[in-house]
Short mmCIF file of C-alpha atoms and ligand atoms in Angstrom, two decimals:
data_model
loop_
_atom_site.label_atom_id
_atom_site.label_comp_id
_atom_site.label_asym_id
_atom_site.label_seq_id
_atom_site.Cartn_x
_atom_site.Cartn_y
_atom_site.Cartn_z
CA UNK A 1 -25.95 12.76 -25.59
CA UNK A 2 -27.68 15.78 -27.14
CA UNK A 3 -26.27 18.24 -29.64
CA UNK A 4 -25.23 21.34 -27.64
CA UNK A 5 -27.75 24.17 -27.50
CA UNK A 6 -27.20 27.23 -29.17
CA UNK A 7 -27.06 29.56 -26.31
CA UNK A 8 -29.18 32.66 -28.01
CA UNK A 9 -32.51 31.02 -28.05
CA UNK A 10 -35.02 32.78 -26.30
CA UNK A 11 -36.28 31.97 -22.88
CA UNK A 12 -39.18 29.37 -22.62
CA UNK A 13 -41.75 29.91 -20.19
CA UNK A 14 -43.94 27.48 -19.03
CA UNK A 15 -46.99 29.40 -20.02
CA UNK A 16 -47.90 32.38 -22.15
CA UNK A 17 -50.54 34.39 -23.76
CA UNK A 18 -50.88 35.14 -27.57
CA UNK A 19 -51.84 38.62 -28.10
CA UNK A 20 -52.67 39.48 -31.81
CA UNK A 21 -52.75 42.75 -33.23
CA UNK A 22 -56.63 42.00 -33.31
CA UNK A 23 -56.87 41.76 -29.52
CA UNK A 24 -55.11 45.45 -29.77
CA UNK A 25 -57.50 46.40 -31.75
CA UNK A 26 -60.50 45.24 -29.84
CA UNK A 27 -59.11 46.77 -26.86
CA UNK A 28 -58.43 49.93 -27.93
CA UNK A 29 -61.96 50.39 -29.65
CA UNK A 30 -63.50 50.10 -26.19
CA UNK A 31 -61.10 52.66 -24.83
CA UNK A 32 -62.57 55.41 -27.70
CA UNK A 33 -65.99 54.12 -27.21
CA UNK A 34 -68.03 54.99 -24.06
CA UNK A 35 -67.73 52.31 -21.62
CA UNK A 36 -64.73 51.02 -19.64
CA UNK A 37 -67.03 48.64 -17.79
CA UNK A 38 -70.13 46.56 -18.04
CA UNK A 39 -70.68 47.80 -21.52
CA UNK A 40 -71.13 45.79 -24.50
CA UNK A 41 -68.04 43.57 -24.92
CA UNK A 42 -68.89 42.18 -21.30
CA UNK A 43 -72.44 41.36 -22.69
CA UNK A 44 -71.13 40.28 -25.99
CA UNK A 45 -68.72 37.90 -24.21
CA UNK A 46 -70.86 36.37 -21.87
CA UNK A 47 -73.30 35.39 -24.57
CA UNK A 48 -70.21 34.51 -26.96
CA UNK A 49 -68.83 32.34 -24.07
CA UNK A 50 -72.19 30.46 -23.08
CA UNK A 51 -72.92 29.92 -26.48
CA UNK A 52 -69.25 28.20 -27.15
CA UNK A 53 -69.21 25.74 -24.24
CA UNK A 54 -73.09 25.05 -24.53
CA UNK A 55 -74.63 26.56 -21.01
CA UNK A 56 -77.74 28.53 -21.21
CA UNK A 57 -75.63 31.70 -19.39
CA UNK A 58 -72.58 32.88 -18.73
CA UNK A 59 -71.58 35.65 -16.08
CA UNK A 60 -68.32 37.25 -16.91
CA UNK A 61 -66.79 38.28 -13.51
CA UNK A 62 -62.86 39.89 -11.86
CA UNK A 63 -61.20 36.68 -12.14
CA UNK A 64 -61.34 32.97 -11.27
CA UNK A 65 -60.86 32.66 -7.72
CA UNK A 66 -64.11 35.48 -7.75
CA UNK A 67 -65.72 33.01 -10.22
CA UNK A 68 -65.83 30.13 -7.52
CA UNK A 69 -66.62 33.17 -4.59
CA UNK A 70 -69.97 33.56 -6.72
CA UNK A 71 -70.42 29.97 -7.38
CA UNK A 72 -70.13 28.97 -3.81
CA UNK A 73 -72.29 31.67 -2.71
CA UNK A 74 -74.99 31.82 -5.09
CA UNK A 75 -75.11 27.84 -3.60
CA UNK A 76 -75.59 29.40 -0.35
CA UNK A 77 -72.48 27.30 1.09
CA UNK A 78 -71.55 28.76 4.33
CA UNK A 79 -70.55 27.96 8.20
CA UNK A 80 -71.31 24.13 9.23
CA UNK A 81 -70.99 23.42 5.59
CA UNK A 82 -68.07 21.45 3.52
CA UNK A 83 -66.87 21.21 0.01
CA UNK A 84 -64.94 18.54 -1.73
CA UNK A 85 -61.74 20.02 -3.02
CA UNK A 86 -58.75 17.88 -4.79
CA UNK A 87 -55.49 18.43 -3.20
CA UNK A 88 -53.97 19.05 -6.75
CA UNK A 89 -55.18 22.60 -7.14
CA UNK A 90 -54.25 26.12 -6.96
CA UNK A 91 -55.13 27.50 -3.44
CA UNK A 92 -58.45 29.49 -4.53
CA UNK A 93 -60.50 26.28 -5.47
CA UNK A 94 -60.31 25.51 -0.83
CA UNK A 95 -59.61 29.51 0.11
CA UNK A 96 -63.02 30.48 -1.96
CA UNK A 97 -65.20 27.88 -0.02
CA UNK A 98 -63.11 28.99 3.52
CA UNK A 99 -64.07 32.79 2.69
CA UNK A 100 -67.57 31.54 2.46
CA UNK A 101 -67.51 30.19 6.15
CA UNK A 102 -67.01 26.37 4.82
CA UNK A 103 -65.04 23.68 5.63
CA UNK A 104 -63.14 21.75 2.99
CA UNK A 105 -62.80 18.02 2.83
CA UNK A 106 -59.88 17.49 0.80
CA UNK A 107 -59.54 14.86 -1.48
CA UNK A 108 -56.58 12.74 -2.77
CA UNK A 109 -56.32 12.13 -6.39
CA UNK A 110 -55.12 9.64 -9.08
CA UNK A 111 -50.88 10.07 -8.95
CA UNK A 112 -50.90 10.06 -12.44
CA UNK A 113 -53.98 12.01 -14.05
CA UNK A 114 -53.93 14.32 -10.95
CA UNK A 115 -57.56 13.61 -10.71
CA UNK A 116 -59.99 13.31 -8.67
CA UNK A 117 -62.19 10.30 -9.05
CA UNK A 118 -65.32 9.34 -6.99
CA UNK A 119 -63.48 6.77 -4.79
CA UNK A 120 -61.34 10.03 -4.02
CA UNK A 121 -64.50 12.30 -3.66
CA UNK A 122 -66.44 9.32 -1.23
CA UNK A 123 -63.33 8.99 0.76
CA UNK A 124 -63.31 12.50 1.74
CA UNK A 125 -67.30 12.88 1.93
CA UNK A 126 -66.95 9.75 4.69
CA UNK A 127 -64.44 12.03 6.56
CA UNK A 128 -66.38 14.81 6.28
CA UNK A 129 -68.93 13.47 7.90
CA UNK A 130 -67.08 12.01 10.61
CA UNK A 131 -66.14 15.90 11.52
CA UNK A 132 -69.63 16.75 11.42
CA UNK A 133 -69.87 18.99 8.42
CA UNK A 134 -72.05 19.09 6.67
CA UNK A 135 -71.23 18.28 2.50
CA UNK A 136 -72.80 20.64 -0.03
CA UNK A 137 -70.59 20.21 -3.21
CA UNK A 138 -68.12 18.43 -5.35
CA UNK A 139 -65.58 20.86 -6.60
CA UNK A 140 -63.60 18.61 -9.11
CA UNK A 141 -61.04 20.39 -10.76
CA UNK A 142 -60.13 19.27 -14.66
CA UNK A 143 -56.16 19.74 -13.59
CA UNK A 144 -54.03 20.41 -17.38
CA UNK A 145 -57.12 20.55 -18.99
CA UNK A 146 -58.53 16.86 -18.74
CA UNK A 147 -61.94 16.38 -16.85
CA UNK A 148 -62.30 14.40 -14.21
CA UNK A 149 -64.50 11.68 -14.55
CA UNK A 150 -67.73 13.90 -14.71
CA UNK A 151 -70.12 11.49 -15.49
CA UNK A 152 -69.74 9.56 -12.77
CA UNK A 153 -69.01 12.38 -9.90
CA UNK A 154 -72.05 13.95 -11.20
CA UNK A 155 -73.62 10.66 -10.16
CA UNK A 156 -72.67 10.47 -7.05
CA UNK A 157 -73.08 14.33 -6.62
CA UNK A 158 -77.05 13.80 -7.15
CA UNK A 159 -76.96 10.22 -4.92
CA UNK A 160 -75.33 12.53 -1.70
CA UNK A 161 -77.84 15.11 -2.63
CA UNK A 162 -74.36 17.72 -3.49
CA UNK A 163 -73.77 20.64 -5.69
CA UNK A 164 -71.08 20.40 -8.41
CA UNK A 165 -69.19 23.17 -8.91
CA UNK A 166 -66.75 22.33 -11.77
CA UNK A 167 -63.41 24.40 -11.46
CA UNK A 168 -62.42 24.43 -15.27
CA UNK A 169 -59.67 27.35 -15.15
CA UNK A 170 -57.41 24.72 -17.00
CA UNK A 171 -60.05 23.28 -19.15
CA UNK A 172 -62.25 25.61 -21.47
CA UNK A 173 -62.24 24.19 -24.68
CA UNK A 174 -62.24 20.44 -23.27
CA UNK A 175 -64.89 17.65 -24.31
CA UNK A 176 -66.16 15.50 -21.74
CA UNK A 177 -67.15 11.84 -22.87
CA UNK A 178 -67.58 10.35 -19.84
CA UNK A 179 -71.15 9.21 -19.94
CA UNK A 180 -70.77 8.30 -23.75
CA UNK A 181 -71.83 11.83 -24.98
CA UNK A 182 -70.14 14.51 -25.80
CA UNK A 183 -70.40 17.48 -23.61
CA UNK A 184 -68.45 20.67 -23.69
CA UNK A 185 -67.04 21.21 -20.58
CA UNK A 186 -69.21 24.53 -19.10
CA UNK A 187 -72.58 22.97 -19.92
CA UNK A 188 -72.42 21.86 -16.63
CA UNK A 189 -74.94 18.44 -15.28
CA UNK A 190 -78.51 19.60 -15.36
CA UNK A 191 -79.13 15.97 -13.70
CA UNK A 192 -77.80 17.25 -10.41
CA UNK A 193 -80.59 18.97 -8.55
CA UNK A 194 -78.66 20.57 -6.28
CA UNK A 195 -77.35 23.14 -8.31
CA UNK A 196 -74.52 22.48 -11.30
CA UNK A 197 -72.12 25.17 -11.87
CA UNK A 198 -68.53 26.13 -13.66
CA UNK A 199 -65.75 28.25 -12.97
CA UNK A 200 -63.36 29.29 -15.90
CA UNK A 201 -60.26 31.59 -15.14
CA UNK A 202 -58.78 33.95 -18.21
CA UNK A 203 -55.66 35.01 -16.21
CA UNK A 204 -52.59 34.92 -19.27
CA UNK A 205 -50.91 31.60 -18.68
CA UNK A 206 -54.58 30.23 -18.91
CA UNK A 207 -55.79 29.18 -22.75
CA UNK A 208 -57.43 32.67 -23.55
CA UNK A 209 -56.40 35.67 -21.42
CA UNK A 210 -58.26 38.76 -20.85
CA UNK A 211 -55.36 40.04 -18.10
CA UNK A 212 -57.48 39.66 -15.46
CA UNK A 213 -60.85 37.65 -15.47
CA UNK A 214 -63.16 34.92 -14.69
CA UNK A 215 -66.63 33.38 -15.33
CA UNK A 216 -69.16 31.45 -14.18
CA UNK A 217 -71.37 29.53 -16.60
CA UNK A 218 -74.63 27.36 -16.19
CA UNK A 219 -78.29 26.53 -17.19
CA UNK A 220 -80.30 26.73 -13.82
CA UNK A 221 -81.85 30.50 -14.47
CA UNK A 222 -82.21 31.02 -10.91
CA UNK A 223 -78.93 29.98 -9.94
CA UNK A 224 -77.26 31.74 -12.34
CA UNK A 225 -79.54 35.17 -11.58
CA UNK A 226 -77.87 35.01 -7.57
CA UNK A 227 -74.30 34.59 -9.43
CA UNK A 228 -75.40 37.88 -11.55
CA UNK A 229 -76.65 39.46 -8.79
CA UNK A 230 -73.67 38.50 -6.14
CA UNK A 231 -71.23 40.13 -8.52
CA UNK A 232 -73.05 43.67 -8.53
CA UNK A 233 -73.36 43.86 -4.84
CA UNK A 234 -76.83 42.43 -4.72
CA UNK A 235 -78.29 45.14 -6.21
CA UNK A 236 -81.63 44.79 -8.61
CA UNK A 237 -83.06 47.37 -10.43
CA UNK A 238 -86.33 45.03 -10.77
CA UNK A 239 -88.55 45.69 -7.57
CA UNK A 240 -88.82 41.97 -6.32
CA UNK A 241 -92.29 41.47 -5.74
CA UNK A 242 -92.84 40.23 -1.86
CA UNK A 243 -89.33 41.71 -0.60
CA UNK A 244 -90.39 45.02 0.32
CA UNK A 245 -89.12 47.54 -1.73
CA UNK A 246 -86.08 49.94 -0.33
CA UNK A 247 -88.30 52.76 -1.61
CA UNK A 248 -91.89 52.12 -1.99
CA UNK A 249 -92.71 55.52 -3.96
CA UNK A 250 -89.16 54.96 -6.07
CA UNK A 251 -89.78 51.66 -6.86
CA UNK A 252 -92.29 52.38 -9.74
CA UNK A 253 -93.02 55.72 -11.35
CA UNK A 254 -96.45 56.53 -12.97
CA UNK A 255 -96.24 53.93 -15.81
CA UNK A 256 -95.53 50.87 -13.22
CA UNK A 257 -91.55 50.89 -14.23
CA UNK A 258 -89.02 51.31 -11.79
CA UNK A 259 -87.48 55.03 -11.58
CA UNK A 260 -84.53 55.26 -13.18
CA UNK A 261 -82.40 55.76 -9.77
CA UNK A 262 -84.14 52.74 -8.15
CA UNK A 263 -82.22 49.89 -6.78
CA UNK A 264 -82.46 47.20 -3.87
CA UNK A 265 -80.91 44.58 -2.17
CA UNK A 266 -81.89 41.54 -0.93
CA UNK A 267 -78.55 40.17 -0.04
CA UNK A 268 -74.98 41.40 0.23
CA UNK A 269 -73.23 41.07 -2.76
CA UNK A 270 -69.59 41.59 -4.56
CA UNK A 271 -67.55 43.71 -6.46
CA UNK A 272 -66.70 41.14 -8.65
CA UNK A 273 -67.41 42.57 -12.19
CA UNK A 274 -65.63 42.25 -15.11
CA UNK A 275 -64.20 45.60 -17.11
CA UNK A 276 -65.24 46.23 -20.82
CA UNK A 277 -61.44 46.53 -21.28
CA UNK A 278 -60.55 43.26 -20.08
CA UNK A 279 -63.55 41.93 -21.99
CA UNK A 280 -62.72 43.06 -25.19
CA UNK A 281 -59.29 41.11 -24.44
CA UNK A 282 -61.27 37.62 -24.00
CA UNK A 283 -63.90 38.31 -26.29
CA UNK A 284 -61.27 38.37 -29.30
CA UNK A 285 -59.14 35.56 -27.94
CA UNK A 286 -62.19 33.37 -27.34
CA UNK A 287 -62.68 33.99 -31.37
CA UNK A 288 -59.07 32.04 -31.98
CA UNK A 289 -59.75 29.54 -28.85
CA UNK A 290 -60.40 26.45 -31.34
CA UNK A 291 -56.66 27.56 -33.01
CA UNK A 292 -55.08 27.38 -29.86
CA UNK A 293 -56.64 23.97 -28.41
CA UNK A 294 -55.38 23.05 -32.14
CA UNK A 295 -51.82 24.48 -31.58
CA UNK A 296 -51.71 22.55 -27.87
CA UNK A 297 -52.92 19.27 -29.00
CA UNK A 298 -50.22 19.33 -31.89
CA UNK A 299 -47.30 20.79 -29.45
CA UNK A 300 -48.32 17.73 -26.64
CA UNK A 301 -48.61 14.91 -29.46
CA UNK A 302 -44.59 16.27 -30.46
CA UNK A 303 -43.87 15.99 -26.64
CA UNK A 304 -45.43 12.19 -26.76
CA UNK A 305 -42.80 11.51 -29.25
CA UNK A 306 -39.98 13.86 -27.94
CA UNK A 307 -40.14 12.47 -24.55
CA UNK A 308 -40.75 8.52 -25.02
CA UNK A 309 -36.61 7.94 -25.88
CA UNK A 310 -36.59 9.16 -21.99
CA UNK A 311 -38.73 7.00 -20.52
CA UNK A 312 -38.71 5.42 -17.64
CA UNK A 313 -37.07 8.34 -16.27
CA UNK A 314 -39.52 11.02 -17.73
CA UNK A 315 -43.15 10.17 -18.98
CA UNK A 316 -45.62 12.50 -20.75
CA UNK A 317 -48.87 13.41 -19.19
CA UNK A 318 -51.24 10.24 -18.20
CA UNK A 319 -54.04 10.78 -20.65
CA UNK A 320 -57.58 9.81 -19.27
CA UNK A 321 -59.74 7.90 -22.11
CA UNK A 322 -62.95 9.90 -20.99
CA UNK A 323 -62.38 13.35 -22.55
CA UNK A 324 -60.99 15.23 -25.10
CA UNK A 325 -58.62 17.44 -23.48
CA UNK A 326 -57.83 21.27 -24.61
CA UNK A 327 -54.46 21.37 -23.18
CA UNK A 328 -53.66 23.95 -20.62
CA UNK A 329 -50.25 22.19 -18.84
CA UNK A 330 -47.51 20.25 -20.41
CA UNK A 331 -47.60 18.09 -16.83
CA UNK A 332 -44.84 15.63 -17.24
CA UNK A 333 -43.78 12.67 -14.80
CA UNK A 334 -40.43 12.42 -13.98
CA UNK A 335 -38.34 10.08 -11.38
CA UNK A 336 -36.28 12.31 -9.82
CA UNK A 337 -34.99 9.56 -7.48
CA UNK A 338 -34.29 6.97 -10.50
CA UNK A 339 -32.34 9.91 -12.24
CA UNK A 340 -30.27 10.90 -8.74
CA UNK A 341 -31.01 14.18 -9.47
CA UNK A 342 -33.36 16.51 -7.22
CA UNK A 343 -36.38 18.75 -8.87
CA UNK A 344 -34.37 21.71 -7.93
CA UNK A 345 -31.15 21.17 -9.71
CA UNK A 346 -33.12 19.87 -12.89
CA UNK A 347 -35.05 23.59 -12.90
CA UNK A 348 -32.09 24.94 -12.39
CA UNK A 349 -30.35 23.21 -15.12
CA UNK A 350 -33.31 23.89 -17.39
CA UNK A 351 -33.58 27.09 -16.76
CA UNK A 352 -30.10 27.75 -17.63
CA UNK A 353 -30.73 25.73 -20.86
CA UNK A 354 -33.23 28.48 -21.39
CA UNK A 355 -36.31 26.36 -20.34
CA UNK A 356 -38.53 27.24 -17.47
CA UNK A 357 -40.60 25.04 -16.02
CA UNK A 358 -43.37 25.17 -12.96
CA UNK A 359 -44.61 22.77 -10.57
CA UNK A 360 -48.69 22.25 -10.29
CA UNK A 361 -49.11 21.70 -7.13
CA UNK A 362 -47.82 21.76 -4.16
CA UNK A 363 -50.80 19.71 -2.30
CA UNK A 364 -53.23 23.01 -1.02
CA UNK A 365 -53.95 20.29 1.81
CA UNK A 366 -49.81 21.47 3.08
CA UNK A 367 -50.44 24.46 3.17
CA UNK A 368 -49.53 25.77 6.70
CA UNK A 369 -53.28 27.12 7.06
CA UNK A 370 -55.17 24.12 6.39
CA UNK A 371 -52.58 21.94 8.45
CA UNK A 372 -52.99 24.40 11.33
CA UNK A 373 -56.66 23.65 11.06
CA UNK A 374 -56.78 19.86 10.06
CA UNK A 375 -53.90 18.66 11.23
CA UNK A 376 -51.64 16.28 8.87
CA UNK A 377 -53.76 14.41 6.09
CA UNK A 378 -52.57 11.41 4.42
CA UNK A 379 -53.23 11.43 1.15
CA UNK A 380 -50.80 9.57 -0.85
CA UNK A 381 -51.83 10.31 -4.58
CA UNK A 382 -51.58 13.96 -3.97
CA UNK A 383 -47.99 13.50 -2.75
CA UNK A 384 -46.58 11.08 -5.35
CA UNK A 385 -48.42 13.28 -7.98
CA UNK A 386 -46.26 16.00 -6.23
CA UNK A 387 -42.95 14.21 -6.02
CA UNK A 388 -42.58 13.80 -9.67
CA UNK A 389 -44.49 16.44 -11.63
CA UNK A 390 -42.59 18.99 -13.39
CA UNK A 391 -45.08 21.67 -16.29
CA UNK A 392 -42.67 22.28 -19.21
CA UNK A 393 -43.37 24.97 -21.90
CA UNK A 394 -46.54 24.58 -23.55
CA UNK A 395 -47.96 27.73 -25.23
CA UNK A 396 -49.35 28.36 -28.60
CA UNK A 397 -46.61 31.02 -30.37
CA UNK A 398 -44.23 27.94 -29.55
CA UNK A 399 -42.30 26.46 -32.55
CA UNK A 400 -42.38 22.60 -33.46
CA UNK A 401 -38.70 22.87 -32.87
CA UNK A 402 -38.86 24.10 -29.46
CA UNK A 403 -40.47 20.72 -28.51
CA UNK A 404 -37.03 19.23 -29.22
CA UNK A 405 -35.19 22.12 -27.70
CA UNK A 406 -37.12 20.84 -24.69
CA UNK A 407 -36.75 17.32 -24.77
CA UNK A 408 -33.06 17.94 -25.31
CA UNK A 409 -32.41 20.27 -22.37
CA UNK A 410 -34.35 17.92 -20.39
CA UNK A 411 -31.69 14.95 -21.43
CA UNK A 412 -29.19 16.65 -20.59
CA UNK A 413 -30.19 17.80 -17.26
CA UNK A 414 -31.19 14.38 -15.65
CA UNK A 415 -27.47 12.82 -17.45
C1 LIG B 1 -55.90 29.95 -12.14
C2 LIG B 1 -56.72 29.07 -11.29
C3 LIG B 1 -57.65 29.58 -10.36
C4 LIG B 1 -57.79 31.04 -10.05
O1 LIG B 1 -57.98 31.84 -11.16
P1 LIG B 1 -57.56 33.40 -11.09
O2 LIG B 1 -58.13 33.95 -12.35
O3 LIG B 1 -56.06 33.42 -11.07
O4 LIG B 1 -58.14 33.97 -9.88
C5 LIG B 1 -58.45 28.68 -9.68
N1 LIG B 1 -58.32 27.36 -9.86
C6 LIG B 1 -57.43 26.83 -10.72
C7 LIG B 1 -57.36 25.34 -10.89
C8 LIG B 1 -56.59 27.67 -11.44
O5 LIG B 1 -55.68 27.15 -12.27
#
């Protein structure tokens, strides 16, 4: 039995941003300067954000669920077309496609890792096509901040003729190994001709926060231009030669430029733009990103220890061999059954230990929407992934000691 726990300790959360007086200070020089949006921290993070996880360009944008809105989009995925979404993610990875007039073919995943793997991903293709959709993409989403097996998705993406849209919003800072190299996860697959593309979200529980934001990064120029474009509603201040111009005797003034007031549009677009403000934010906590993934890694190899004395009952994370993970969710395994005790009552317990916890995720295939329009899936991984996952406190202010103050509230709420 554990020591008793001092009962002023401050409350865990599961998640939590680090804001540095830095941050403050990057924040507040954009409020004296002159531009609360689209200024220069926005440009200075995009190119500070494609340069870090090794795409040719990065579009800062609102948030992530706007990030995959673009992504889908500038893949022209629309009605009559499906995606591949995992069942363990947060709604926006299916509700982004569904905005965009797709179907989504939902996938099971690995009960341990949470992953998605190609048997997973040709599973759902098959039933897919069985429904008559038509598959455009692989959304694989790198749940806690391990990839899913990229290498080999990527494969398969470019055998089915499919886009990959990676949702990373747990996994900036990761290393993917999967095909033997090392590649930063946001590079993206130039391999896949269909289009290769990654989502990243900086909401606060996320590895860097910026409050609110999002990005898409990748290395096909003319992709990535529609993204740009899509975020600004459409609009181009270039006259696109061939398009017709919205004003012919606007569009270029004596010198052949464009007049200063000249726009057009040769699709409708988004407000999905990014503030200076909030880029400021992310620009300075992308600066202590490698700090973090260091303060993570450390905080989940004390949890490997921590937890093993309650195994079987609780198990740490299943680490894939194929990546090197920056750690976004402490996921752990428990059996709630073996212990007699539901999830409920251990939150509740933990939470009264001064430990809260989350679960990632209920299945999005569960969801009363999607059931209403698919009907009742089977897919078993999702749902024993479900039954025994429980996200304790991982965040990079916490102490080595509250790694025990964790295990030990855990111990004592499945005893
Ligand atoms: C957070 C998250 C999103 C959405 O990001 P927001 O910035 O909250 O819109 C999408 N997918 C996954 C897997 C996420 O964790």
């Amino acid at each position: 039995m554990a020591e008793p726990l001092p009962a002023d300790l401050a409350f865990l959360p599961y998640g939590r941003q680090m804001v540095e007086e830095e941050d403050i200070a990057a924040v507040a020089a954009v409020l004296r300067g002159d531009w609360l949006t689209q200024g220069p921290a926005v440009a200075g993070f995009e190119r500070a954000l494609a340069a870090r996880v090794g795409a040719a360009e990065a579009v800062a944008c609102a948030n992530g669920t706007a990030a995959l809105r673009l992504a889908y989009a500038a893949l022209g995925i629309g009605p009559g077309d499906a995606v591949v979404v995992p069942s363990n993610t947060f709604l926006a990875t299916a509700s982004a496609a569904r905005h965009a007039g797709a179907e989504v073919a939902f996938a099971d995943v690995d009960p341990d890792s949470g992953l998605m793997g190609v048997a997973e991903a040709e599973a759902a293709i098959a039933r897919a096509a069985k429904a008559g959709w038509r598959v455009r993409a692989l959304a694989p989403v790198h749940y806690a901040g391990q990839t899913a097996p990229m290498d080999e998705l990527a494969a398969l993406a470019q055998a089915e003729g499919l886009a990959l849209v990676e949702d990373a919003c747990h996994a900036i800072g990761t290393v993917d190994l999967s095909g033997g190299r090392e590649v930063p996860v946001g590079a993206g697959r130039p391999g896949v001709d269909a289009g290769s593309l990654t989502v990243f979200s900086f909401h606060p529980v996320k590895t860097i926060a910026a409050g609110e934001g999002g990005a898409v990064t990748g290395s096909d120029p003319v992709l990535m231009a529609r993204v740009r474009r899509l975020c600004n509603h459409g609009m181009m201040r270039e006259p696109q030669a061939g398009e017709g111009f919205a004003d012919p005797e606007a569009a270029l003034d004596a010198e052949g430029k464009p007049n200063p007031w000249y726009y057009e549009m040769a699709e409708p677009g988004f407000n999905h733009r990014l503030s200076d403000i909030h880029a400021a934010l992310v620009l300075s906590q992308l600066g202590r990103l490698d700090r973090f993934v260091e303060r993570r890694a450390r905080l989940m190899a004390l949890y490997a220890e921590r937890l093993a004395p309650l195994a079987p009952l609780v198990r740490p994370p299943a680490l894939v061999p194929w990546c090197r993970p920056a750690w976004h969710l402490c996921a752990a395994r428990i059996d709630f059954d073996a212990a007699g005790r539901t999830r409920s009552a251990v939150m509740a317990a933990l939470r009264a230990l001064g430990v809260g916890t989350q679960v990632h995720y209920i299945p999005v295939h569960r969801q009363p929407y999607w059931r209403r329009r698919y009907g009742d899936l089977a897919l078993p991984g999702a749902m024993a992934h479900y039954d025994r996952t429980l996200s304790l406190p991982l965040f990079p202010a916490m102490a080595d000691g509250d790694v025990d103050r964790v295990a030990a509230a855990l111990e004592r709420a499945l005893s």
